[in-house]
Coordinates of C-alpha atoms and ligand atoms in Angstrom, one line a residue:
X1 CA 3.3 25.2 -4.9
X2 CA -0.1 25.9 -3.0
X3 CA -0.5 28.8 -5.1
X4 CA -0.5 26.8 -8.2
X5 CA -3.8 25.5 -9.7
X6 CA -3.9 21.8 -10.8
X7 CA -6.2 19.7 -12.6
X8 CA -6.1 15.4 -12.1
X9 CA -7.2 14.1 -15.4
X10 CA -7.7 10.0 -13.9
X11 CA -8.4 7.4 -16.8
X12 CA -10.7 4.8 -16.2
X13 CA -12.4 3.9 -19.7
X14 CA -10.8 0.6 -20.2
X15 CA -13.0 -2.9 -19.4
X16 CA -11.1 -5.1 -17.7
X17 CA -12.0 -8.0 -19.4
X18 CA -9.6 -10.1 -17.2
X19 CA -11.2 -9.3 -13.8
X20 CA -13.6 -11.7 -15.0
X21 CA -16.1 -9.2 -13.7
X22 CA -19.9 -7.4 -14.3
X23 CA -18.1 -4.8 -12.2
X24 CA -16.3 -2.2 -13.8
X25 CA -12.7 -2.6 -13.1
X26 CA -11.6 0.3 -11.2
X27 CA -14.5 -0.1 -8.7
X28 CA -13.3 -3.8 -7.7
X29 CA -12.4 -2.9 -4.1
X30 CA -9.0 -2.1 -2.6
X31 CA -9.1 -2.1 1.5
X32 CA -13.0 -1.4 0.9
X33 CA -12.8 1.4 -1.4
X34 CA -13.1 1.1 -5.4
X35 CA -9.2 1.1 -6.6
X36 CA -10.1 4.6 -8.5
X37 CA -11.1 6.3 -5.5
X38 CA -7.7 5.5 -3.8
X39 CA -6.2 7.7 -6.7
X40 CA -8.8 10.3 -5.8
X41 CA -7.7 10.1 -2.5
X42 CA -4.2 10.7 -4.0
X43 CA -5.3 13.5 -6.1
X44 CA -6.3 15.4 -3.3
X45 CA -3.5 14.9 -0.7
X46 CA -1.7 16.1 -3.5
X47 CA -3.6 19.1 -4.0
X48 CA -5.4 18.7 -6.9
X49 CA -8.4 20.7 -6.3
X50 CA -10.0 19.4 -9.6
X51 CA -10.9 16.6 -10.9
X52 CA -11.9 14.7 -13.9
X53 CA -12.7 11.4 -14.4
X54 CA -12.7 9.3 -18.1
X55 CA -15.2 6.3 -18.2
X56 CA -16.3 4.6 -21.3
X57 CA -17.5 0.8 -19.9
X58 CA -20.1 0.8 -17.6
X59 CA -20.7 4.8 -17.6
X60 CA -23.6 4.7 -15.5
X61 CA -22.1 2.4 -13.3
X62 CA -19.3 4.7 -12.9
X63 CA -21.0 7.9 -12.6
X64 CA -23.2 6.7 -9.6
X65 CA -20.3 5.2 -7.9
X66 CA -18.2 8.8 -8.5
X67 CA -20.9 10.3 -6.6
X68 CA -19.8 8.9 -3.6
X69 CA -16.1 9.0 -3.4
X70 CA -15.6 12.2 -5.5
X71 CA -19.0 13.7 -5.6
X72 CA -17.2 17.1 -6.7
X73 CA -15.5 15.3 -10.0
X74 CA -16.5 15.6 -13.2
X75 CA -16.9 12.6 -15.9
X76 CA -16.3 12.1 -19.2
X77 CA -16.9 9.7 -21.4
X78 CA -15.0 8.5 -24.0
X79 CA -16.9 6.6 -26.6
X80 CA -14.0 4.9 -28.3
X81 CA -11.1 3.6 -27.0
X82 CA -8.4 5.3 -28.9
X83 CA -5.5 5.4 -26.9
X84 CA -4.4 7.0 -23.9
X85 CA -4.1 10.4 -25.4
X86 CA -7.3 10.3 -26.6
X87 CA -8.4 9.4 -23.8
X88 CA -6.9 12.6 -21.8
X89 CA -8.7 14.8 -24.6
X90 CA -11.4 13.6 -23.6
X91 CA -11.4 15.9 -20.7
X92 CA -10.7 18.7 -22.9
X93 CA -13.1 20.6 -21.4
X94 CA -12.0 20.7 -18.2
X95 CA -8.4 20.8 -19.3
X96 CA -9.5 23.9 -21.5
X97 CA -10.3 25.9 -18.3
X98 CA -6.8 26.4 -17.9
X99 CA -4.9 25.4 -14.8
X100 CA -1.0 25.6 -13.9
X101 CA -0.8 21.9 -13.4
X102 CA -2.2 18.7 -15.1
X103 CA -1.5 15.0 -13.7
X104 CA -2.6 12.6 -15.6
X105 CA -3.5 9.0 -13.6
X106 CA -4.8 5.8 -14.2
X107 CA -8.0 4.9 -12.4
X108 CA -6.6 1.2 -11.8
X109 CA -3.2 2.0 -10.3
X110 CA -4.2 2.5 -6.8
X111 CA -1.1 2.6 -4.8
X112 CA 0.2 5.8 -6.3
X113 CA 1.9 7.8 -3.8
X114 CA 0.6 11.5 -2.9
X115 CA 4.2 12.1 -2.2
X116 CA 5.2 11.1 -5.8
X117 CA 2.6 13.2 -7.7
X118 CA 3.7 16.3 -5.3
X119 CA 7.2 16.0 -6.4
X120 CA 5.9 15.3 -10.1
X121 CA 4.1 19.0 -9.2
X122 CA 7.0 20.2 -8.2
X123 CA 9.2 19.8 -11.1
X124 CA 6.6 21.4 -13.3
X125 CA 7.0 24.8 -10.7
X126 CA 10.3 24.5 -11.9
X127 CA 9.6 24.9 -15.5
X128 CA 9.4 21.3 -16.8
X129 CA 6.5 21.2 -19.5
X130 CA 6.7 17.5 -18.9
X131 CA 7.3 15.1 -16.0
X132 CA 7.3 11.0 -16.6
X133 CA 7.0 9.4 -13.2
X134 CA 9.1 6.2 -14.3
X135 CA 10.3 2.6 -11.8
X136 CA 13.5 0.5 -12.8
X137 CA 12.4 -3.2 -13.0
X138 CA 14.1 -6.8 -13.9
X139 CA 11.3 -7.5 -15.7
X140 CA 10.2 -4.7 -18.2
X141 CA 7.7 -6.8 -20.3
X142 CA 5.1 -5.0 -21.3
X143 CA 5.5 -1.3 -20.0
X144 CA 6.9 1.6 -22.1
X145 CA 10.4 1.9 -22.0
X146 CA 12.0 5.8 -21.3
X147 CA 14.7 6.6 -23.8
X148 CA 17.3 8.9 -22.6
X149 CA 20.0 10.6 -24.7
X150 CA 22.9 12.8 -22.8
X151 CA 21.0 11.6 -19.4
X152 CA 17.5 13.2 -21.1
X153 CA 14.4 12.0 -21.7
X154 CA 13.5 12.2 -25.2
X155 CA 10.6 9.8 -25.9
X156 CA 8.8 6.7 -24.1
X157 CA 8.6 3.2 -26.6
X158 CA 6.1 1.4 -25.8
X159 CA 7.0 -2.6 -25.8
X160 CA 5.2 -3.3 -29.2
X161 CA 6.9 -0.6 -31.3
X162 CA 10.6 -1.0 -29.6
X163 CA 14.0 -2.5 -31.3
X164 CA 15.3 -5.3 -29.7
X165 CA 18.1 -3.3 -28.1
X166 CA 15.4 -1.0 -26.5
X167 CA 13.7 -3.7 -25.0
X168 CA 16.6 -4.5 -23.1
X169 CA 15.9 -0.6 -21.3
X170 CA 14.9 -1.6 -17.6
X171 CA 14.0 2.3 -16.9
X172 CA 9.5 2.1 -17.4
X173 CA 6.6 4.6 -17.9
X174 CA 4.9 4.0 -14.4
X175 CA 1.5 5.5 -16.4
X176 CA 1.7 9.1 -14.1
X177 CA 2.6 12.0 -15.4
X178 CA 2.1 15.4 -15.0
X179 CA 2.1 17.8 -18.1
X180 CA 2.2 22.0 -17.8
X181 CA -1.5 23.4 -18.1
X182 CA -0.7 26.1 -20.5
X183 CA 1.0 23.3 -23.1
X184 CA -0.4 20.2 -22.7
X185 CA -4.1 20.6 -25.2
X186 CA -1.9 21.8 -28.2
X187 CA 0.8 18.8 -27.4
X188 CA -1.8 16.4 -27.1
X189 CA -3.5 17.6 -30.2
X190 CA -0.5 16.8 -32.1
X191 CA -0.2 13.0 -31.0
X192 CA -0.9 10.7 -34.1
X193 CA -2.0 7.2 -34.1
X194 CA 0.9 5.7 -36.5
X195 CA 2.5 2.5 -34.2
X196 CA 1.4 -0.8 -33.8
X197 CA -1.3 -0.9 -31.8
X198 CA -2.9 2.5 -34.0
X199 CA -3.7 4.1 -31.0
X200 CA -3.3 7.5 -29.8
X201 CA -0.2 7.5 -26.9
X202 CA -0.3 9.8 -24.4
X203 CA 3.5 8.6 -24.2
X204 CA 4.3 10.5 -26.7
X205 CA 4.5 14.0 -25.9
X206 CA 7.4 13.3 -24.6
X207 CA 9.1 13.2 -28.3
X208 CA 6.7 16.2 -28.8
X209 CA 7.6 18.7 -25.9
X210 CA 11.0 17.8 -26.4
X211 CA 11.1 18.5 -30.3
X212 CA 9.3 22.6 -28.7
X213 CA 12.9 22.7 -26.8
X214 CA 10.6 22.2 -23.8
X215 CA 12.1 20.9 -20.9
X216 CA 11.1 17.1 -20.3
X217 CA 12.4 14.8 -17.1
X218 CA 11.5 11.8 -15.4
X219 CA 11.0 11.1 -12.1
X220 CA 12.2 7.7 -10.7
X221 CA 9.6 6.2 -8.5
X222 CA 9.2 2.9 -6.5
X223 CA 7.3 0.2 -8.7
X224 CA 4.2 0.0 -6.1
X225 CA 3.1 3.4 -7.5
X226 CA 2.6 2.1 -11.0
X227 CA 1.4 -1.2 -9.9
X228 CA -1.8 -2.0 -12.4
X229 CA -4.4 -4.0 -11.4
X230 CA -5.7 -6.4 -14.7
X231 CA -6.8 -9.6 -12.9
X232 CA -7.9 -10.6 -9.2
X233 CA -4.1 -11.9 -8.5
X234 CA -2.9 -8.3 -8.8
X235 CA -5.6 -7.2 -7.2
X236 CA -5.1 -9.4 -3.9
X237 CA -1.6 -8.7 -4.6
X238 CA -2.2 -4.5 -3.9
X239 CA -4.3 -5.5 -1.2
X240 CA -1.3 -6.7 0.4
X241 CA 0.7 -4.5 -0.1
X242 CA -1.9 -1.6 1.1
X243 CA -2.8 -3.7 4.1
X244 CA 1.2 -4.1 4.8
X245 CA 1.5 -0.1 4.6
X246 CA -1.5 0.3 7.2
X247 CA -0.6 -2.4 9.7
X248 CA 3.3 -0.4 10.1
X249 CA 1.3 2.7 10.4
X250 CA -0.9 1.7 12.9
X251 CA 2.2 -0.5 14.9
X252 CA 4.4 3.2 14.5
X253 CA 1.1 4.8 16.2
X254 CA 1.3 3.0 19.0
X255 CA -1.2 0.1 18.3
X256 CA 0.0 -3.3 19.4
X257 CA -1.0 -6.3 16.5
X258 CA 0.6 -9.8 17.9
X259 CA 0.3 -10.9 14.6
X260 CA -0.1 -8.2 11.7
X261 CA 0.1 -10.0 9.0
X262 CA -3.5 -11.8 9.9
X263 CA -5.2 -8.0 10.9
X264 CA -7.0 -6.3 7.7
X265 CA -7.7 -2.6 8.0
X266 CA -10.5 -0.8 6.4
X267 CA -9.5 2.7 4.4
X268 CA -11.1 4.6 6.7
X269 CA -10.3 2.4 10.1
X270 CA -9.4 4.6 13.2
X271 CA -7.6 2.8 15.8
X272 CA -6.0 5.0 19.0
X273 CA -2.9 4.2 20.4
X274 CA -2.1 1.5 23.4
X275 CA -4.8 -1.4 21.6
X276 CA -3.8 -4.2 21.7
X277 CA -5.5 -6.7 18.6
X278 CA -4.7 -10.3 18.8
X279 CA -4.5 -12.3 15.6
X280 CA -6.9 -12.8 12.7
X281 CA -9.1 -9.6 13.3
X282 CA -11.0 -7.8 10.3
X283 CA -11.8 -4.6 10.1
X284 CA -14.7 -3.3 7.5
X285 CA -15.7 0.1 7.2
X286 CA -16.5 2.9 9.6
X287 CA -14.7 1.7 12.7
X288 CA -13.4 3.8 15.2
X289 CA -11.3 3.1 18.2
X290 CA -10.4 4.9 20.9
X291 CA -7.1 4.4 23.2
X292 CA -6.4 1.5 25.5
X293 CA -9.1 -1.0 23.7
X294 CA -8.2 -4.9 23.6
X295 CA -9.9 -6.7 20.2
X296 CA -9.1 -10.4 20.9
X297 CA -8.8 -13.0 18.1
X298 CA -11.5 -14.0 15.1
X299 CA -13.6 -10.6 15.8
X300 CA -14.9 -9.2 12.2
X301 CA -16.0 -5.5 13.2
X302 CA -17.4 -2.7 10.9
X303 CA -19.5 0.2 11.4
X304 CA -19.0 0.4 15.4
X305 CA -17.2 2.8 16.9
X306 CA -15.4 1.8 20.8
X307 CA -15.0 4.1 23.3
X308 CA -11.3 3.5 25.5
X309 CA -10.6 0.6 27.5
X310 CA -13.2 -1.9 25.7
X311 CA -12.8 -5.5 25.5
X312 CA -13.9 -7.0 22.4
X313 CA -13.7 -10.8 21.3
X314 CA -12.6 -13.2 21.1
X315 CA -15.0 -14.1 18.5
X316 CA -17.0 -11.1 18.3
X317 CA -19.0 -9.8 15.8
X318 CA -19.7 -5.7 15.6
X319 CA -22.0 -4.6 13.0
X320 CA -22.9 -1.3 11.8
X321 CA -24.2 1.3 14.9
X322 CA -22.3 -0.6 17.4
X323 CA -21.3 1.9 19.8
X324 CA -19.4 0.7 22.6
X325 CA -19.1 3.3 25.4
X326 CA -15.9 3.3 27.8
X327 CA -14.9 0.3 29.4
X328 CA -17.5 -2.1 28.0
X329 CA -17.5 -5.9 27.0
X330 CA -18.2 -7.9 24.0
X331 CA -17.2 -11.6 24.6
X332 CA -16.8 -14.5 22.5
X333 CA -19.9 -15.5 20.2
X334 CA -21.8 -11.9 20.4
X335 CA -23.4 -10.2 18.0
X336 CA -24.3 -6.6 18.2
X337 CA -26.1 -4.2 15.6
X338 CA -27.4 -0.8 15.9
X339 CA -27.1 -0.4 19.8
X340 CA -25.3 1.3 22.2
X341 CA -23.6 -0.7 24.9
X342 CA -22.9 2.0 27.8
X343 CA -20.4 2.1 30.1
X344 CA -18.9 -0.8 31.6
X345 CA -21.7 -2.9 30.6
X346 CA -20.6 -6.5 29.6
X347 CA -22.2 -8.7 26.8
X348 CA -20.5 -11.4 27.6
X349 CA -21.2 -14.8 25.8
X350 CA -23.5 -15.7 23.3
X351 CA -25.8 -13.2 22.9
X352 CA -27.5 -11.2 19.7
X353 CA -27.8 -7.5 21.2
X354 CA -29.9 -5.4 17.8
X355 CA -31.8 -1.8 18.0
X356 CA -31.0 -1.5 21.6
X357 CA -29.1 0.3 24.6
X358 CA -27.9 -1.4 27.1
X359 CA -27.6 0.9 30.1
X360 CA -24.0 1.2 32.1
X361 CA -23.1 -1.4 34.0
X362 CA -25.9 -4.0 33.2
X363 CA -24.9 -7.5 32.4
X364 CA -26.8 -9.5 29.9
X365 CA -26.1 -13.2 30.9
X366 CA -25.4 -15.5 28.4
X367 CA -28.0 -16.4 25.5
X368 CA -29.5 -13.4 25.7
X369 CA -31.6 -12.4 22.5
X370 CA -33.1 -9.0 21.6
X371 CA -35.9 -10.4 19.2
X372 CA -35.8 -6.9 17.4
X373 CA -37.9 -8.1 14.1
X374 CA -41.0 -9.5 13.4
X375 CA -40.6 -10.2 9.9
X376 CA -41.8 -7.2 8.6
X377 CA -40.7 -4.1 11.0
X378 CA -37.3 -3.7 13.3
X379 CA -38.1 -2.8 17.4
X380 CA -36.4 -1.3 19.9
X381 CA -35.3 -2.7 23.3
X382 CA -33.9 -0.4 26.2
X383 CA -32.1 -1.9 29.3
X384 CA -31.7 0.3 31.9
X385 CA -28.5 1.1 34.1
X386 CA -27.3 -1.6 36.3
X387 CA -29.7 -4.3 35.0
X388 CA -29.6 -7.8 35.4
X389 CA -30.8 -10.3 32.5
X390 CA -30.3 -13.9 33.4
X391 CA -29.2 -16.1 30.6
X392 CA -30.9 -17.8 28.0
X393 CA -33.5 -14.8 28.7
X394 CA -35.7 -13.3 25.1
X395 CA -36.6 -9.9 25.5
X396 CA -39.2 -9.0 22.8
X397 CA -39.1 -5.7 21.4
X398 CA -40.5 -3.1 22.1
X399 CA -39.5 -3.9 25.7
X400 CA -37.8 -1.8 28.6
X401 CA -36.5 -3.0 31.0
X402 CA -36.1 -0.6 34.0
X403 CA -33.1 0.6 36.1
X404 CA -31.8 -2.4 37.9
X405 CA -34.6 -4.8 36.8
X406 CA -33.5 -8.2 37.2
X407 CA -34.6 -11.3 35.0
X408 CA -35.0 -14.6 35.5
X409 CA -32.7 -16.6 33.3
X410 CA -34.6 -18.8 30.9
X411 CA -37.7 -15.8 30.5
X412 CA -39.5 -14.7 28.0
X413 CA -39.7 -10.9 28.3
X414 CA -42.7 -9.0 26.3
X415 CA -44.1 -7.1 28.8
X416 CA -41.9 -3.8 30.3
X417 CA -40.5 -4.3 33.4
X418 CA -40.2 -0.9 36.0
X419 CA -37.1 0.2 38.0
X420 CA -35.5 -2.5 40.0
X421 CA -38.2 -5.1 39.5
X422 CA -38.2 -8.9 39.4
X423 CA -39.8 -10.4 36.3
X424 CA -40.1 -14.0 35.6
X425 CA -41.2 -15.1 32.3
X426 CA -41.4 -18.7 32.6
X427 CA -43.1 -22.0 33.6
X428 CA -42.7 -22.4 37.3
X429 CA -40.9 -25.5 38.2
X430 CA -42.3 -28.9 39.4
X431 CA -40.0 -31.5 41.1
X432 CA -41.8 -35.2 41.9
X433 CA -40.2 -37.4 44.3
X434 CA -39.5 -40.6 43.1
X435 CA -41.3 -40.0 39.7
X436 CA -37.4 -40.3 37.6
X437 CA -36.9 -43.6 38.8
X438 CA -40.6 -45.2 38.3
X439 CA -40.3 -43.1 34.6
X440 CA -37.5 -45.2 33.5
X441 CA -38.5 -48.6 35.0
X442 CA -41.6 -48.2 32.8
X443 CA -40.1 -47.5 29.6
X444 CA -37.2 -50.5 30.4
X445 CA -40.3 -52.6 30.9
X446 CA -42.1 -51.6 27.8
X447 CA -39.0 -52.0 25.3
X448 CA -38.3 -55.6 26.8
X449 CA -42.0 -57.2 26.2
X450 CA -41.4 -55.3 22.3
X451 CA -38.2 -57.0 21.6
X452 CA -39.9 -60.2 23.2
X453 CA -43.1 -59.7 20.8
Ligands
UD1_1 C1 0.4 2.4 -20.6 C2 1.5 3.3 -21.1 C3 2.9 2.6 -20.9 C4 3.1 2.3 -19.4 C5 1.9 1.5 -18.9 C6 2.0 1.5 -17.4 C7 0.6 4.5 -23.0 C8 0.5 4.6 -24.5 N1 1.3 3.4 -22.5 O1 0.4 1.2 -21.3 O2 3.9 3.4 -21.4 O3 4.3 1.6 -19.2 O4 0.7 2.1 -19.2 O5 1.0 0.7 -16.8 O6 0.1 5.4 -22.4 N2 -7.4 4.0 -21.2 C9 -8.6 4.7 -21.5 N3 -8.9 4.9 -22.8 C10 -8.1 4.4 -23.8 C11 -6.9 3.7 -23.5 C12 -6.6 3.5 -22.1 O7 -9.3 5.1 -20.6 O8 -8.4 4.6 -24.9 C13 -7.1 3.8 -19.7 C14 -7.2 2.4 -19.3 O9 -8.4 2.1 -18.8 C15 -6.1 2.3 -18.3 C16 -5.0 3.3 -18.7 O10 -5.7 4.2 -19.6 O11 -6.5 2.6 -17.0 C17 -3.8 2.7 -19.4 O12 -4.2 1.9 -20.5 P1 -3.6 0.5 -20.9 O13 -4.2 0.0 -22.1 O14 -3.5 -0.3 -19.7 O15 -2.1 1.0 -21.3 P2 -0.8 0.1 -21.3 O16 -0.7 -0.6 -22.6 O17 -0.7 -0.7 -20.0
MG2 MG1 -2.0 -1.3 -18.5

């Protein structure tokens, strides 16, 4: 099948009036990633080397946001919406170039399966001119029933133009199919518009191809992969069931998750075997995990990448360019950004850690605060190897602070401190004997003569 060329023509014109949204539908986010680049994603794994993508609302919208999760793809734009066929010859240019296969997807079905459109692929190697990826349901309402004669396909109804006895048909178009190159322009040409809604199906060329003597099947499929997203319910509902895949991938991978139904994976989260992540952890975007980490409860991480053996949380929060290097620490009510936290160097409580490295095995006592921004321009603060910052210490970028320098707790850090130096930063203490008790006899004195008054 490798051999064979194939072309993924994915639809994505409709509105979406029911998401309630400014944003075009299919880029309303699925695990992070806009619900039509999961079926890119699917495209791919599938082997489709080509792609085109049909927009119509928010075409400008769409286009910049193609860029980045299919920057190869090529859009077209279908000024009316016609129908789903129409829609498809909308890519007629691309179609036109002539490949062996053509899959046809919906830009707001995002749990298709790779696996499904291979073996949709693979029955078009076989000589099918047609293949209808269909799901049995209880509750057909609504999707295109397939109607088989003699165990055939021979045509998909769609709900509005169906007899009552075809409604009762359980078997459904799951919206994926996958049509012969070499046939599919001159059997979508002959699609007409007569039905109830007037629109130009894509559904049926099934009647078509099979009226050519052309071989036509259907392939039965599990009804995740035609799962379409209308409203925000179905789409927290394909979140679920996306996040529910990835948590039994990770768990079969060796990761440990106490609780996985309260962990929530990015698409592109990396996570090594042997961590361990305690309940109600989130995962954005661009995280990376090596082996042997331990992400304790309530940490929301993204863009940070943690080296093996790290301890994370509880309560932590990693933000983009937080690169944790083997063995470090992250405690409870952290916050680190764009800084590199070497090896075995602990962050432990309470402490905002931006534009900085903090050198292997220093400890940053509690409080600690990189003041990293001025208002206007972001600085850098570098703590050398083995240093010691007392708590409740400010170190005001640019600073550096030396190879085992050690400061004060309670400072106020703007100058640079050299190699294994002691810096204070702070008023020097005063302690008066006796002064406490005379303090408060005064002020018991001077309350008493106002309440007299
Ligand atoms: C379609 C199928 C139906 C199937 C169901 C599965 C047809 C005629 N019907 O019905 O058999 O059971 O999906 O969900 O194909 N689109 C365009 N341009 C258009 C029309 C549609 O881009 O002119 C896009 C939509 O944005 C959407 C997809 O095509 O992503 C499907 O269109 P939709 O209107 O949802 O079709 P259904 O009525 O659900
Ligand atoms: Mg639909």
């Amino acid at each position: 099948m490798s051999q064979r060329t194939c072309l993924s023509v994915i639809l994505a014109a409709g509105e979406g009036t029911r998401m309630k949204s400014a944003v075009p539908k299919v880029l309303h986010l699925i695990a992070g990633l806009p619900m039509v680049a999961h079926v890119v994603k699917a495209a791919e794994a599938a082997g489709s080397g080509d792609l085109a993508l049909v927009i119509g609302h928010g075409a400008e919208e769409m286009r910049k946001a193609t860029q980045k999760f299919a920057p190869k793809a090529e859009t077209f734009v279908q000024d009316k919406r016609l129908g789903t066929a129409h829609a498809v010859l909308a890519a007629r240019a691309a179609i036109s170039k002539g490949y062996d296969d053509i899959l046809v997807m919906f830009g707001d079905t995002p749990l298709i399966d790779p696996e499904v459109l291979a073996a949709a692929r693979l029955k078009l190697a076989e000589g099918a001119a047609v293949v209808v990826v269909g799901f049995r349901t209880s509750n057909p309402s609504g999707y295109g029933r397939l109607i088989e004669k003699g165990g055939k396909l021979v045509a998909i109804r769609e709900e509005k133009d169906c007899t009552g006895e075809e409604k009762k048909i359980t078997f459904c178009n799951g919206g994926l199919m996958a049509v012969a190159g070499k046939h599919a322009l001159q059997l979508l040409d002959q699609v007409g518009n007569n039905n109830a809604k007037g629109e130009y199906y894509l559904t049926d060329i099934v009647e078509i191809a099979g009226g050519q003597g052309f071989d036509v099947v259907a392939a039965e499929a599990s009804f995740e992969n035609a799962l379409g997203i209308n409203n925000r319910a179905e789409l927290a509902a394909a979140e679920g069931i996306w996040q529910t895949r990835r948590r039994r991938e990770a768990m079969l991978s060796g990761v440990t998750l106490i609780a996985p139904e309260t962990v929530f994976f990015s698409h592109d989260t990396e996570i090594g075997a042997d961590t361990i992540v305690e309940p109600n952890v989130w995962f954005g975007p661009g995280v990376t995990i090596a082996t042997g980490a331990k992400i304790h409860a309530f940490s929301h991480i993204e863009g940070a990448t943690i080296a093996s053996n790290c301890d994370v949380g509880p309560y932590a929060r990693l933000r983009p360019g937080a690169d944790l290097r083997q063995k470090a620490k992250v405690g409870n009510f952290c916050e680190v950004k764009g800084a590199t936290i070497e090896e075995g160097a602990k962050v432990n409580h309470l402490t905002y850690i931006g534009d900085a490295r903090v050198g292997a095995g220093a400890n940053i006592g509690a409080g600690t605060i990189t003041c990293n921004y001025d208002g206007y321009s972001k600085f850098f603060t570098d703590i050398g190897e083995g240093a010691f910052i007392g708590s409740n210490s400010s170190l005001v970028a640019p600073v550096t602070i030396g190879k085992g320098g050690y400061i004060a707790s309670g400072s106020v850090i703007t100058e640079s401190v050299p190699d294994d130096a002691l810096a204070f930063g702070r008023a020097r203490q005063r302690t008066l004997a006796g002064k406490g008790k005379e303090l408060r006899e005064r002020f018991a004195s001077a309350e008493a003569a106002r309440k007299k008054a």
